[in-house]
Amino acid sequence: MDTNSVLDLMWIIISGILVFFMQAGFTLVETGFTRAKNAGNIIMKNLMDLCIGSLGFWAIGYTIMYGDTIGAFVGSPSLFFSDAENMHNLFFQTVFAATAATIVSGAIAERTKFTTYLIFSLVMTVFIYPISGHWVWQGEGWLTNLGFIDFAGSTVVHSVGGWAALVAAFMVGPRIGKYTNGKSNAIQGHNLLIGALGVFILWLGWFGFNAGSQLAISGDNAIAVAGIVITTNLAAAAAAITALFVSWGIYGKPDISMTLNGALAGLVGITAGCAAVSPMGAFIIGIIAGALVVFSIEFIDKKLKIDDPVGAVSVHGVCGAVGTLLVGVFATDGGLLYGGGFHQLGVQATGVFAIGAWAIACAFVLLFILKKTVGLRVSKEEEVDGLDIHEHKSNVYNN
């Protein structure tokens, strides 16, 4: 193997390790933004996302996503992937699959059965995510053939998780005490310090998520990787500052949780176009995502009355979709603002709506079956006491 090939392989593995560490970030964000009595349950769900995703994606999910195409819709499946020359790709794509699954965890936190979630996580990583991912990333999928651009997964990963989370949060129903007499009541998370640490870890991991998706670092790829790191960072920073000022205007004070979610919204929003837009384009996408996430969280909570404890639907679903659409506006090659007309924007919209419809339909069917069989929700007593003590017979915090 020549030196450039070794460099490229090593870059993919290092980036995959960074994305792997994002699982810790998700765990901390979800734990910090919810109540102490459910911390252990959230730890277990995020750990199992990774474990189930690793085994399921290796067993069949990877080939459903990347196998030889069947009608530009799905890969030709085979069991227990064992191609020695592509183990680095298996690892990199496995941690992406785990990310898509774990997004749902936060939206249905504090009231969902652990066994139900494990089944949902498995189906997400071996069926729902790989099939829509095939459409975009395998190379011969129908959205690839249309010219759809989603470089690192604003839609392929984040919107799939976000829309599944929306369906799940709606079907599970709100936490006890969340809505009374048509009014939304704030249920405060128990530790914003933990949540903030999680956001910083996610921000760090995102450099592997986006820049690693270049899948090479040798030669001119190094310049592309550096550019992706910059667009990723600028969008996150711009979105956090925008969310800060928007929340300040709405609530009269700069809101901590909204600002933290703003950073994540910027990261999600830039993920599709991180290699296709200029630094200025990334800055503007960040501003849009940072404002959008605040209004989206408010709308879903107060108007739709859907209880999403961590804002996962807004951060990943809404900002993922909008970020993907904005590639059609800000892409330096073919974007609306660069003389490309509306063609790319139309292609982006097709991909966003098709993958959104797929995720929503699959999540609804799966959750409907689970509701009629094992059930979705814990009992009132279990929810009031906390899932840790009933589901796991333990407490995270002991005096």
XYZ file of C-alpha atoms in Angstrom:
399
model
C 0.000 0.000 0.000
C 1.448 3.389 -0.965
C 1.868 6.266 1.473
C -1.152 8.229 0.228
C -3.416 5.214 0.624
C -2.176 4.688 4.168
C -2.797 8.366 4.962
C -6.321 8.205 3.566
C -7.170 5.022 5.455
C -5.772 6.427 8.683
C -7.765 9.653 8.232
C -11.010 7.700 7.872
C -10.258 5.682 11.019
C -9.312 8.764 13.067
C -12.434 10.572 11.869
C -14.512 7.526 12.768
C -13.044 7.564 16.271
C -14.066 11.232 16.604
C -17.615 10.377 15.489
C -17.615 7.425 17.912
C -16.876 9.909 20.716
C -19.974 11.888 19.696
C -21.989 9.132 21.384
C -20.594 10.431 24.682
C -21.698 13.923 23.677
C -25.243 12.799 22.944
C -25.341 10.967 26.279
C -24.296 14.087 28.197
C -26.647 16.446 26.322
C -29.655 14.197 26.828
C -28.803 13.501 30.471
C -28.176 17.145 31.337
C -31.345 18.370 29.627
C -33.575 15.877 31.489
C -34.193 14.951 35.126
C -31.767 13.139 37.409
C -34.163 10.249 38.038
C -33.837 9.159 34.389
C -30.102 9.653 33.857
C -29.245 5.959 33.987
C -31.911 5.078 31.453
C -30.466 7.620 29.008
C -26.950 6.270 29.579
C -28.177 2.769 28.769
C -30.044 3.848 25.624
C -27.028 5.659 24.200
C -24.725 2.777 25.049
C -27.084 0.300 23.402
C -27.437 2.485 20.269
C -23.726 2.041 19.766
C -23.676 -1.671 20.594
C -26.783 -2.596 18.611
C -25.709 -0.353 15.737
C -22.234 -1.888 15.624
C -23.555 -5.454 15.484
C -26.585 -4.824 13.283
C -24.775 -2.664 10.751
C -21.970 -5.228 10.468
C -24.439 -8.131 10.248
C -26.541 -6.697 7.399
C -27.055 -2.904 7.490
C -23.779 -2.039 5.727
C -24.531 -4.151 2.665
C -28.152 -2.937 2.502
C -26.665 0.555 2.285
C -23.526 -0.036 0.210
C -24.110 -3.334 -1.606
C -24.623 -3.493 -5.370
C -27.736 -1.497 -6.108
C -31.099 -3.130 -6.749
C -33.134 -0.695 -8.810
C -31.241 2.313 -7.382
C -33.297 1.771 -4.210
C -31.514 -0.721 -1.945
C -28.192 -2.519 -1.749
C -27.859 -6.237 -2.327
C -27.769 -7.635 1.220
C -25.278 -10.174 2.500
C -24.604 -11.286 6.048
C -21.635 -10.488 8.289
C -19.491 -8.179 6.163
C -15.912 -9.457 6.026
C -14.092 -7.643 3.228
C -10.684 -6.991 4.815
C -9.911 -4.094 2.483
C -13.020 -2.165 3.537
C -13.058 -2.544 7.307
C -12.165 1.149 7.710
C -15.286 2.062 5.723
C -17.415 -0.331 7.781
C -16.243 1.362 10.991
C -16.768 4.900 9.688
C -20.270 4.137 8.435
C -21.183 2.197 11.594
C -20.700 5.213 13.844
C -22.847 7.283 11.470
C -25.641 4.711 11.752
C -25.436 4.844 15.547
C -25.752 8.643 15.384
C -28.975 8.437 13.358
C -30.485 6.069 15.921
C -29.486 7.985 19.035
C -31.220 11.197 17.886
C -34.553 9.559 18.693
C -33.488 8.805 22.267
C -33.629 12.404 23.483
C -37.037 13.173 21.973
C -38.744 10.309 23.828
C -36.719 10.509 27.025
C -38.224 9.992 30.487
C -41.329 7.993 29.537
C -40.487 5.258 27.003
C -40.018 1.536 27.650
C -36.404 0.426 27.422
C -37.225 -2.795 25.548
C -39.277 -0.881 22.988
C -36.421 1.514 22.379
C -33.952 -1.342 21.823
C -36.164 -2.811 19.094
C -36.605 0.603 17.491
C -32.845 1.217 17.537
C -32.170 -2.120 15.823
C -34.664 -1.521 13.000
C -33.345 2.023 12.570
C -29.761 0.862 12.034
C -30.415 -2.198 9.857
C -33.355 -1.018 7.730
C -34.644 2.568 7.905
C -31.304 4.405 7.805
C -29.419 2.103 5.376
C -32.098 2.170 2.662
C -32.464 5.952 2.442
C -28.691 6.212 2.841
C -28.299 3.972 -0.217
C -30.254 6.481 -2.274
C -27.598 9.128 -1.654
C -24.228 7.637 -0.715
C -23.820 4.260 -2.422
C -23.022 5.928 -5.761
C -25.850 4.536 -7.889
C -28.891 5.461 -5.801
C -31.773 7.304 -7.409
C -31.086 10.559 -5.540
C -27.412 10.392 -6.483
C -28.497 10.062 -10.105
C -30.619 13.208 -9.746
C -27.579 15.153 -8.473
C -28.696 15.445 -4.839
C -25.973 16.857 -2.552
C -25.727 15.817 1.083
C -22.013 15.622 1.728
C -21.977 14.372 5.323
C -25.612 13.784 6.230
C -27.790 16.771 7.181
C -30.634 14.749 5.705
C -29.217 11.215 5.382
C -28.315 11.064 9.081
C -29.837 13.975 10.979
C -33.210 14.472 9.306
C -33.832 10.730 9.261
C -33.259 10.679 13.021
C -35.157 13.940 13.516
C -38.306 12.943 11.634
C -38.347 9.525 13.300
C -38.025 11.382 16.612
C -41.015 13.591 15.736
C -43.218 10.562 15.070
C -41.962 8.810 18.199
C -42.504 11.818 20.484
C -46.016 12.277 19.095
C -46.971 8.607 19.490
C -45.461 8.152 22.952
C -47.151 11.334 24.164
C -45.935 14.089 26.498
C -44.448 13.575 29.939
C -46.808 13.805 32.906
C -47.262 17.467 33.867
C -45.851 18.866 30.625
C -49.166 20.295 29.435
C -51.983 21.524 31.685
C -55.052 23.408 30.475
C -53.461 23.846 27.052
C -50.368 25.484 28.530
C -46.827 24.185 28.161
C -44.940 23.852 31.427
C -41.154 23.894 31.452
C -39.605 20.736 32.907
C -36.072 21.805 33.710
C -33.089 19.611 32.994
C -31.108 18.704 36.086
C -27.585 19.674 34.990
C -26.799 22.179 32.233
C -23.077 21.775 32.933
C -23.300 18.174 31.739
C -25.368 19.317 28.769
C -22.819 21.993 27.832
C -19.939 19.512 28.044
C -21.909 17.251 25.724
C -22.283 20.063 23.178
C -18.530 20.732 23.211
C -17.852 17.019 22.685
C -20.323 16.929 19.792
C -18.734 20.030 18.259
C -15.325 18.338 18.446
C -16.659 15.087 17.008
C -18.324 16.963 14.153
C -14.936 17.770 12.639
C -14.552 14.019 12.112
C -18.170 13.749 10.974
C -17.862 16.381 8.242
C -14.183 16.492 7.311
C -13.907 12.710 7.568
C -16.607 12.434 4.907
C -14.036 13.638 2.379
C -12.837 10.009 2.799
C -9.242 11.033 1.997
C -6.609 13.502 3.157
C -3.718 12.904 0.759
C -2.787 15.387 -1.949
C -5.352 18.088 -2.683
C -7.808 16.364 -0.323
C -5.911 18.018 2.533
C -7.019 21.438 1.260
C -10.608 20.225 1.012
C -10.472 18.825 4.564
C -9.180 22.131 5.939
C -11.952 24.011 4.156
C -14.597 21.679 5.586
C -13.244 22.178 9.113
C -13.599 25.949 8.655
C -17.136 25.905 7.214
C -18.200 23.537 10.007
C -16.760 25.729 12.742
C -18.067 29.008 11.323
C -21.619 27.699 10.989
C -21.653 26.405 14.570
C -20.290 29.657 15.987
C -22.670 31.839 13.964
C -25.664 29.702 14.922
C -24.842 29.761 18.637
C -24.504 33.554 18.655
C -27.724 33.941 16.660
C -29.648 31.636 19.009
C -28.274 33.618 21.939
C -29.599 36.934 20.607
C -32.915 35.514 19.390
C -33.594 33.864 22.756
C -32.500 37.073 24.495
C -35.086 38.980 22.475
C -37.880 36.490 23.178
C -37.242 35.710 26.862
C -35.519 38.889 28.002
C -32.388 36.930 28.968
C -29.821 34.976 26.919
C -31.060 31.404 27.288
C -28.372 28.798 28.017
C -30.091 25.704 26.605
C -31.239 27.541 23.463
C -27.710 28.834 22.838
C -26.299 25.327 23.249
C -28.904 23.947 20.864
C -28.054 26.798 18.513
C -24.493 25.507 18.176
C -25.820 22.029 17.383
C -28.310 23.477 14.886
C -25.474 25.192 13.029
C -23.484 21.962 12.934
C -26.462 20.024 11.590
C -27.313 22.749 9.083
C -23.833 22.909 7.539
C -23.324 19.144 7.342
C -24.915 18.796 3.887
C -23.029 21.653 2.262
C -19.785 21.804 4.245
C -17.736 20.938 1.129
C -19.903 22.855 -1.331
C -20.221 26.350 0.182
C -17.816 29.183 0.900
C -16.925 30.351 4.421
C -19.371 33.249 3.965
C -22.065 30.819 2.858
C -21.408 28.709 5.969
C -21.667 31.826 8.142
C -25.077 32.698 6.671
C -26.332 29.091 6.927
C -25.309 29.185 10.593
C -27.275 32.379 11.192
C -30.372 30.866 9.564
C -30.084 27.626 11.564
C -29.484 29.487 14.838
C -32.630 31.564 14.457
C -34.693 28.705 13.072
C -33.981 26.302 15.922
C -35.363 28.696 18.554
C -38.621 29.300 16.697
C -38.943 25.610 15.795
C -38.536 24.458 19.413
C -41.150 27.011 20.493
C -43.570 25.981 17.720
C -43.295 22.223 18.313
C -43.640 22.660 22.069
C -46.322 25.352 22.349
C -48.328 24.997 19.121
C -48.068 21.324 18.202
C -47.939 20.263 21.889
C -45.311 17.620 21.125
C -42.987 17.054 24.071
C -39.346 16.898 22.932
C -37.204 17.286 26.074
C -33.937 18.061 24.263
C -35.162 19.776 21.088
C -33.991 16.876 18.900
C -36.706 17.290 16.267
C -35.841 20.949 15.724
C -32.064 20.560 15.849
C -31.793 17.474 13.670
C -35.023 17.233 11.681
C -35.859 20.848 10.886
C -32.326 22.257 10.683
C -31.126 19.176 8.818
C -33.818 19.633 6.182
C -33.309 23.382 5.838
C -29.528 23.019 5.761
C -29.859 20.541 2.901
C -32.170 22.888 0.993
C -29.724 25.768 1.451
C -27.067 23.859 -0.496
C -29.208 24.674 -3.515
C -28.840 28.359 -2.665
C -25.247 28.674 -1.438
C -23.307 25.954 -3.327
C -20.508 27.733 -5.187
C -20.993 25.297 -8.065
C -24.603 25.389 -9.225
C -26.220 27.213 -6.327
C -28.961 29.792 -6.882
C -26.753 32.694 -5.756
C -23.939 31.552 -8.052
C -25.849 31.513 -11.330
C -27.101 27.949 -11.156
C -30.783 28.818 -11.177
C -33.384 26.811 -9.295
C -32.389 23.353 -10.567
C -30.189 22.333 -7.648
C -32.690 23.746 -5.161
C -35.395 21.587 -6.758
C -33.201 18.491 -6.542
C -32.418 19.248 -2.888
C -36.128 19.640 -2.120
C -36.879 16.307 -3.796
C -34.316 14.545 -1.609
C -35.410 16.255 1.594
C -39.083 15.396 1.103
C -38.463 11.847 -0.143
C -36.185 10.912 2.757
C -38.440 12.726 5.226
C -41.477 10.801 3.987
C -39.526 7.520 4.188
C -38.402 8.150 7.774
C -41.843 9.279 8.947
C -43.673 6.380 7.295
C -41.250 3.717 8.525
C -41.159 5.133 12.063
C -44.966 5.269 12.219
C -45.441 1.678 11.032
C -42.766 0.359 13.385
C -44.024 2.284 16.403
C -47.638 1.365 15.667
C -46.671 -2.334 15.702
C -44.656 -1.861 18.897
C -47.544 0.005 20.534
C -49.932 -2.881 19.796
C -47.467 -5.518 21.007
C -44.899 -4.615 23.656
C -46.218 -1.073 24.261
C -44.438 2.251 23.996
C -44.790 3.835 27.386
C -43.987 2.997 30.981
C -46.704 3.156 33.642
C -47.604 6.376 35.436
C -45.978 5.095 38.620
C -42.730 4.262 36.799
C -42.624 7.669 35.129
C -43.233 9.554 38.371
C -40.646 7.560 40.326
C -38.136 7.631 37.483
C -37.077 5.078 34.897
C -33.753 4.369 36.591
C -35.207 2.662 39.627
C -37.937 0.731 37.749
C -36.192 -0.163 34.477
C -32.684 -0.707 35.869
C -33.059 -0.972 39.657
C -30.371 1.643 40.205
C -29.752 5.359 40.654
C -27.028 7.378 38.945
C -26.759 9.772 41.872
C -26.383 8.242 45.315
C -25.747 10.213 48.500
